Short mmCIF file of C-alpha atoms and ligand atoms in Angstrom, two decimals:
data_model
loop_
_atom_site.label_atom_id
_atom_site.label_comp_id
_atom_site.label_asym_id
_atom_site.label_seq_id
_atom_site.Cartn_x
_atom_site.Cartn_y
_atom_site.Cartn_z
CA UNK A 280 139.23 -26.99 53.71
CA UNK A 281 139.57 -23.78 56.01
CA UNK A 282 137.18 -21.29 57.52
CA UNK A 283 138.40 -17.69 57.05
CA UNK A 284 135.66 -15.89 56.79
CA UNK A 285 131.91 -16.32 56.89
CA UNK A 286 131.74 -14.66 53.78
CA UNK A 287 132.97 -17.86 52.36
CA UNK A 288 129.82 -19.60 53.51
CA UNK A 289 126.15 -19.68 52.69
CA UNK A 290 123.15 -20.92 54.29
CA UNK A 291 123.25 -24.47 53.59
CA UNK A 292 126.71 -24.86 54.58
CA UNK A 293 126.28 -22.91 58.00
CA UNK A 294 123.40 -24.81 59.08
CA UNK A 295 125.18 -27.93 58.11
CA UNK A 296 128.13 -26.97 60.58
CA UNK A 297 125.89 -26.20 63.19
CA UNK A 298 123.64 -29.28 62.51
CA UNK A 299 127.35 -31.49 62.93
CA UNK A 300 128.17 -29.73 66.57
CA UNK A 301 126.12 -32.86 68.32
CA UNK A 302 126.87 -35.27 66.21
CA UNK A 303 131.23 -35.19 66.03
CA UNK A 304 132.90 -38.13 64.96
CA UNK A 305 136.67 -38.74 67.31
CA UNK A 306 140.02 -37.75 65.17
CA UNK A 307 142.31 -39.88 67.20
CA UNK A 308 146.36 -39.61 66.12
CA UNK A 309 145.36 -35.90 64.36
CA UNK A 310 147.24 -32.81 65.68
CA UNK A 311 145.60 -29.15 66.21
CA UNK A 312 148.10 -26.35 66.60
CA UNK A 313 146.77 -23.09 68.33
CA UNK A 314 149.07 -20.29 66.51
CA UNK A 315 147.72 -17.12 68.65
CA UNK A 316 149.85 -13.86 67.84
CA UNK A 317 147.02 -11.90 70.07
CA UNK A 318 145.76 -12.60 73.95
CA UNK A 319 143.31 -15.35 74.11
CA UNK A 320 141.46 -17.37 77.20
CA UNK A 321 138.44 -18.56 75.59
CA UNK A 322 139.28 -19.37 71.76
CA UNK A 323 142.75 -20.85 72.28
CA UNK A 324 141.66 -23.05 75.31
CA UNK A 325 138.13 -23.97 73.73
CA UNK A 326 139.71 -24.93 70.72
CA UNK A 327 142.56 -27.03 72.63
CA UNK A 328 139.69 -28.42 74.92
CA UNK A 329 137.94 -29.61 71.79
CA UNK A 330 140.96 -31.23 70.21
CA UNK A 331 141.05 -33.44 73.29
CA UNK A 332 137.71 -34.00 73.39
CA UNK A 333 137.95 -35.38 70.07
CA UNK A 334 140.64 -37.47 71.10
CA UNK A 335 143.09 -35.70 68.88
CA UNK A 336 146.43 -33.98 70.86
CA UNK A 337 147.54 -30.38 70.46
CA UNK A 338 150.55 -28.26 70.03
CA UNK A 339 150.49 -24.82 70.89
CA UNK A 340 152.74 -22.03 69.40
CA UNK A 341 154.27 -19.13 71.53
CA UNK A 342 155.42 -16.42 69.55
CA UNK A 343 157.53 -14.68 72.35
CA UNK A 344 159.33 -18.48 72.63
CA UNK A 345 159.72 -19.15 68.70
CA UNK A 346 161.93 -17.94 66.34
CA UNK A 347 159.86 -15.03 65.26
CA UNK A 348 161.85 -13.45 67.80
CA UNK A 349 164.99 -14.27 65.78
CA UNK A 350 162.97 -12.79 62.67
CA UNK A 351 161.38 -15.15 60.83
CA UNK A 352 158.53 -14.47 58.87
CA UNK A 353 154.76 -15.14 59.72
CA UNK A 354 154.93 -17.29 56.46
CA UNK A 355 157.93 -19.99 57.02
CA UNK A 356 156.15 -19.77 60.41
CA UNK A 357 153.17 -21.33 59.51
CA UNK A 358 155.04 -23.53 56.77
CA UNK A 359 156.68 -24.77 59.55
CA UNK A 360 153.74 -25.68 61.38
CA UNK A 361 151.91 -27.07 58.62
CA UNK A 362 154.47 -30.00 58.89
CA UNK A 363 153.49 -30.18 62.33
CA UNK A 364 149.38 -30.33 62.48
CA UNK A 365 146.58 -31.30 60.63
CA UNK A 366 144.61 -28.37 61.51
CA UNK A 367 145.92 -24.93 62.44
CA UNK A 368 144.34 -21.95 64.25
CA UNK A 369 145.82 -18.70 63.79
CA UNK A 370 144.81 -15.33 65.72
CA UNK A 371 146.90 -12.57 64.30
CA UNK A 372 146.41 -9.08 64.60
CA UNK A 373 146.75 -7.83 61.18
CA UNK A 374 143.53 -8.05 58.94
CA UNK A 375 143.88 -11.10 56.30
CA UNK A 376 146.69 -13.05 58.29
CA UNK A 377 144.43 -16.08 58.32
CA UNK A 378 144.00 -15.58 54.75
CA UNK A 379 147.59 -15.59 54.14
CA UNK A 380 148.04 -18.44 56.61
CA UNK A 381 145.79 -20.72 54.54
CA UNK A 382 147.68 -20.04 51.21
CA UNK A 383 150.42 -20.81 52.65
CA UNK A 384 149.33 -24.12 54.45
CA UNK A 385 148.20 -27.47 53.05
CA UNK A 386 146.57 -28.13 56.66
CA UNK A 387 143.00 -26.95 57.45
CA UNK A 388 143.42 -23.05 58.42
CA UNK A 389 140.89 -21.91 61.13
CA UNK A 390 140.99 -17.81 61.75
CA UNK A 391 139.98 -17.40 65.50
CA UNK A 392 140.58 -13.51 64.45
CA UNK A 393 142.44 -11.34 62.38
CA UNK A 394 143.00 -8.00 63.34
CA UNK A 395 139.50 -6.04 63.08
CA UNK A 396 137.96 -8.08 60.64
CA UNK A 397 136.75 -11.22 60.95
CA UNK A 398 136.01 -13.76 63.69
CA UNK A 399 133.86 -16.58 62.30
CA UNK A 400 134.19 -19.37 64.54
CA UNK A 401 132.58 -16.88 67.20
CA UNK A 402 129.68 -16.43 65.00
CA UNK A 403 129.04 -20.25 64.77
CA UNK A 404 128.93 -19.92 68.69
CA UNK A 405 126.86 -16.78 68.53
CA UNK A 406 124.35 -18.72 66.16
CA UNK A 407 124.16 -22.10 67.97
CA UNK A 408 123.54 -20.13 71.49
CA UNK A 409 120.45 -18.55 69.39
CA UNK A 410 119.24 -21.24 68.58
CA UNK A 411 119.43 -23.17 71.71
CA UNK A 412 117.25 -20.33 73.65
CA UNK A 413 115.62 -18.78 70.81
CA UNK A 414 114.37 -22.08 68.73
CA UNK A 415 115.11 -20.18 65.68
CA UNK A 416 117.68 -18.53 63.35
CA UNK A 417 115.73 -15.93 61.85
CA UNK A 418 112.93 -13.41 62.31
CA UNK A 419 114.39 -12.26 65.73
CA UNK A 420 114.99 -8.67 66.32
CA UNK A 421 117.97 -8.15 67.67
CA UNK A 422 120.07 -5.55 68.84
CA UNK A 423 124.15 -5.41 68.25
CA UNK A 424 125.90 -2.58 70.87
CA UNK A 425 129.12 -1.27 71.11
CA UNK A 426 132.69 -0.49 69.34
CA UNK A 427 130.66 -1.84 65.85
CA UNK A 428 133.78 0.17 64.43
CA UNK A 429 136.68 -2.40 65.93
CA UNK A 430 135.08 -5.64 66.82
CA UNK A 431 135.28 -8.40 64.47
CA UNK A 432 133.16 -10.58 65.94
CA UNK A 433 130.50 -8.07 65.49
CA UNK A 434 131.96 -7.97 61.67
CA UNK A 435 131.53 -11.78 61.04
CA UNK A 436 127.97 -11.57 63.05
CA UNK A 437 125.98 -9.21 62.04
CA UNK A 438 126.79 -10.76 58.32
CA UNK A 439 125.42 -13.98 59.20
CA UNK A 440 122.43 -12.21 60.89
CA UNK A 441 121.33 -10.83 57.98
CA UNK A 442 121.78 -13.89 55.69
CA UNK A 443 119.31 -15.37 57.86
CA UNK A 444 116.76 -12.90 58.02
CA UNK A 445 116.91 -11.03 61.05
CA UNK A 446 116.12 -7.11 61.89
CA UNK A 447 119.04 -5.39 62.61
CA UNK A 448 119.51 -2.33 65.19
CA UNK A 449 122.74 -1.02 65.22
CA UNK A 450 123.74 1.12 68.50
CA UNK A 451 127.35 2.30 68.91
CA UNK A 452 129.04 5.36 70.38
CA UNK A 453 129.86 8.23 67.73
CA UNK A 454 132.38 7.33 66.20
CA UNK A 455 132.27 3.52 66.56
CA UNK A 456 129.83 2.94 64.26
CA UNK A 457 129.67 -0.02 62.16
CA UNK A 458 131.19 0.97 58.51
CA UNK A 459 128.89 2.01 56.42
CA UNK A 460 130.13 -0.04 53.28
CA UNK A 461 129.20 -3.28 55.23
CA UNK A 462 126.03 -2.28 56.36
CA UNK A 463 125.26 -1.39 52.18
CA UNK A 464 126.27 -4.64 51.32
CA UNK A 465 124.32 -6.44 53.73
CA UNK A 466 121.62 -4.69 52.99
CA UNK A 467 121.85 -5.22 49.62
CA UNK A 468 122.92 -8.96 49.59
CA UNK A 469 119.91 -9.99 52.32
CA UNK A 470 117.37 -6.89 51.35
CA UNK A 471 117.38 -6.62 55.53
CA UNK A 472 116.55 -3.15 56.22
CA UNK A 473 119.64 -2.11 59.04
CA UNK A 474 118.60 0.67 61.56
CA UNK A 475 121.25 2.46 63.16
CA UNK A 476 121.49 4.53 65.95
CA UNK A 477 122.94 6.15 69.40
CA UNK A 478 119.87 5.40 71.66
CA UNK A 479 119.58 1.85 73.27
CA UNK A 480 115.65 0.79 72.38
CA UNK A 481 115.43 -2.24 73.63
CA UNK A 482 111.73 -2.43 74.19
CA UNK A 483 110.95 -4.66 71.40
CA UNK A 484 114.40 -6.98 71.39
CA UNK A 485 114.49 -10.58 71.26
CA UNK A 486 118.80 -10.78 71.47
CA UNK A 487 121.01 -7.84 72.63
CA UNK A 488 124.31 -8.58 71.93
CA UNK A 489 126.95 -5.99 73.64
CA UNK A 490 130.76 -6.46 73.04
CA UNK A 491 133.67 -4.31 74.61
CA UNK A 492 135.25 -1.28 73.30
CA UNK A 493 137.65 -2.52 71.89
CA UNK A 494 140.74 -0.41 73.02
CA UNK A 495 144.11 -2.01 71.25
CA UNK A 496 142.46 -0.75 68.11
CA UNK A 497 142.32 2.69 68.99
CA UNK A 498 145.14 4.83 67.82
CA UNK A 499 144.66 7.08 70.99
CA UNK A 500 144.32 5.34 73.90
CA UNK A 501 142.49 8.14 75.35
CA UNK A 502 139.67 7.93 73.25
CA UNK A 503 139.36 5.00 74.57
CA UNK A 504 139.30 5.08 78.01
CA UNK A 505 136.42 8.21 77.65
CA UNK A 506 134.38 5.95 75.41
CA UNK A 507 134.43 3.26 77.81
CA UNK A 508 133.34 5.48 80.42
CA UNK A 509 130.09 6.02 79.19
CA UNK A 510 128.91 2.85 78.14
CA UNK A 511 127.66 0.26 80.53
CA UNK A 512 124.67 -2.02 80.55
CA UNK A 513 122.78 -1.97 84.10
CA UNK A 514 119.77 -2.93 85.35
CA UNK A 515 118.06 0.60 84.63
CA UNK A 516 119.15 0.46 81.02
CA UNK A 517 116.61 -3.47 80.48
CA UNK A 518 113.39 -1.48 82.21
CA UNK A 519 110.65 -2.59 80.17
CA UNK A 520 112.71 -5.13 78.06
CA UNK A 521 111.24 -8.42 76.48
CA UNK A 522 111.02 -11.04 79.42
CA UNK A 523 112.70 -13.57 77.61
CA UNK A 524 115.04 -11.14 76.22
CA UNK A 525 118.62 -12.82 75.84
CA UNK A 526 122.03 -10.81 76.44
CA UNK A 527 124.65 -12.17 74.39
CA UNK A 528 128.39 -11.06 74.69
CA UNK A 529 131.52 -12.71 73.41
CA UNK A 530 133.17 -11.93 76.42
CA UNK A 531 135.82 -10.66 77.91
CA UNK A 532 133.44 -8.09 79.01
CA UNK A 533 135.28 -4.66 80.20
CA UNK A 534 132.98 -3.16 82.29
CA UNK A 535 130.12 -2.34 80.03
CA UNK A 536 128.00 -5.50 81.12
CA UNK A 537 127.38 -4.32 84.85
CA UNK A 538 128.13 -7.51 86.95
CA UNK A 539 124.47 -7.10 89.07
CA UNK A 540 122.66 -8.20 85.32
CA UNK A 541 124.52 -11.93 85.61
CA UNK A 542 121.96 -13.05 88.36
CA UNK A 543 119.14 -11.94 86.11
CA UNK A 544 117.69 -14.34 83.96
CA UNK A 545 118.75 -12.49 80.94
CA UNK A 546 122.32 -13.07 81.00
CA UNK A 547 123.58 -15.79 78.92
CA UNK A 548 126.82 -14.88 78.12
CA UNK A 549 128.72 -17.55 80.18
CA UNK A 550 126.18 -20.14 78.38
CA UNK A 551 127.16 -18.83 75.35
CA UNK A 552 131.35 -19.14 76.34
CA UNK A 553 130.50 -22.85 77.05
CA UNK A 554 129.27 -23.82 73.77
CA UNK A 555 132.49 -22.35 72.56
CA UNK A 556 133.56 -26.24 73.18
CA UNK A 557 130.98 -28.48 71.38
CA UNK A 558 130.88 -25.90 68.51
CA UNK A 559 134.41 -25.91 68.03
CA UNK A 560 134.66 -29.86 68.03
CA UNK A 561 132.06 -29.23 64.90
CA UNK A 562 133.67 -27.02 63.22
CA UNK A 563 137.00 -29.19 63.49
CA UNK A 564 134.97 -32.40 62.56
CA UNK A 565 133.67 -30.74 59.89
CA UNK A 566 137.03 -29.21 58.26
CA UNK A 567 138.81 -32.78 58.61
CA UNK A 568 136.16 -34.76 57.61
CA UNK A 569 135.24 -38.35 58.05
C1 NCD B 609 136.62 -11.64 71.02
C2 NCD B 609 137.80 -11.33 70.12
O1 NCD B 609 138.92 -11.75 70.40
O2 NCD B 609 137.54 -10.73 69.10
N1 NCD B 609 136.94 -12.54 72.05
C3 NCD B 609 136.59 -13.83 71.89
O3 NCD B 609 137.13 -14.52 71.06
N2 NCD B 609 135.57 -14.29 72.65
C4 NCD B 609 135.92 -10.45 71.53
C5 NCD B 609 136.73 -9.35 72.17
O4 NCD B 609 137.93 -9.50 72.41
O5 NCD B 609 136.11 -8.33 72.47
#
């Protein structure tokens, strides 16, 4: 079994996943590669943490130590490593490397990201930290901000949102707007009504979640740096907010979460990081079994 995409899942089997994070069984003698082509802090030491925790041991893969600097092929890569691990966790940054990786693996294949598109084992986090503060899955309105363009955690997210019946506000700079074929097929596949737009009302918001602009998918770097200029979160921008609103970010946060909002009692995006632990011991438990 691997987890690509949350596409690949449906209700049931999310709320299963979620319902196995407390109750993980230990996988002592089993082997967890990390196989991270991108940066990482939180995803490749979560997952590595949880491994342990699970008393299982880990191997981690550095691409700028491994023969992919003599030329070898993603592929054999990950052939290679399937010899090595029972479960493998690849971050690549071309869309449908974790795809690939699974075909080519007999070992469970867990994408912790490829490229712009998908980033499911965030959204398991993203969903457990919702319900934890909010009691529920569904019926929240809740807010999604930022480079909806790039960020695939927003991609895997806001899908999962909708499949559980959530209302969906959409607010991104011009030009990083979510794409417009996704929000169709959500809308089509949950028959959640999406509303999109430039101006942050967050008046009537049970969850905002921000995420970072997310610059090494720009193609001018320039761009960039001018979008990030003008879009923070402060204090000014939550007058008149929910007071048991939640802020929700999957971190690293780039400026556009101004640090003065982490004392309020709003901010729960370091919570949120720590689940990134228990959840992935779940999601592990879950691919290997009992
Ligand atoms: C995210 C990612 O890599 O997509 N990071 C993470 O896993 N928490 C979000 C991001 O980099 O903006």
């Amino acid at each position: 079994m691997d987890l690509i995409s949350i596409r690949d899942l449906d209700k049931k089997q999310i709320e299963t996943m979620l319902e196995a994070v407390d109750k993980t069984t230990a996988h002592k003698g089993k082997i967890l590669a990390t196989a991270f082509f991108e940066p990482s802090t939180r995803t490749r030491l979560s997952f590595q943490s949880a491994a342990l925790r699970l008393g299982m041991n880990y191997i981690d893969f550095s691409p700028e130590l491994s023969s992919l600097r003599k030329g070898e092929s993603f592929g054999d890569t990950i052939r290679m490593m399937d010899g090595y691990a029972d479960v493998i966790v690849v971050r690549h940054p071309k869309e449908g490397a974790a795809r690939l990786a699974a075909e080519a693996a007999e070992s469970a294949v867990i994408n912790a990201g490829d490229g712009g598109n998908q980033h499911p084992t965030q959204t398991f986090i993203d969903l457990y930290t919702i319900k934890k503060l909010k009691k529920k899955l569904g019926g929240l309105r809740i807010a999604l901000v930022g480079d909806l363009k790039h960020a695939r955690s927003m991609h895997s997210l806001v899908y999962a949102l909708a499949m559980f019946g959530n209302m969906l506000r959409l607010v991104s700079p011009a030009g990083l707007e979510l794409d417009p074929a996704l929000v169709e097929e959500i809308e089509g596949k949950f028959k959640e009504k999406v509303e999109t737009g430039k101006e942050m009302r967050l008046n009537d918001v049970d969850v905002l979640y921000v995420c970072r602009i997310q610059e090494e998918r720009f193609a001018d770097p320039y761009e960039a740096k001018r979008m990030k200029e003008k879009f923070r979160i402060t204090l000014s921008t939550l007058e008149g907010v929910k007071k048991d609103l939640v802020i929700l970010h999957p971190l690293p946060r780039i400026g556009e979460i101004d640090p003065g909002l982490d004392k309020t009692p709003y901010a729960k995006y370091f919570e949120q990081a720590h689940y990134g632990v228990p959840v992935r011991m779940g999601i592990i438990d879950y691919l290997l079994g009992r």
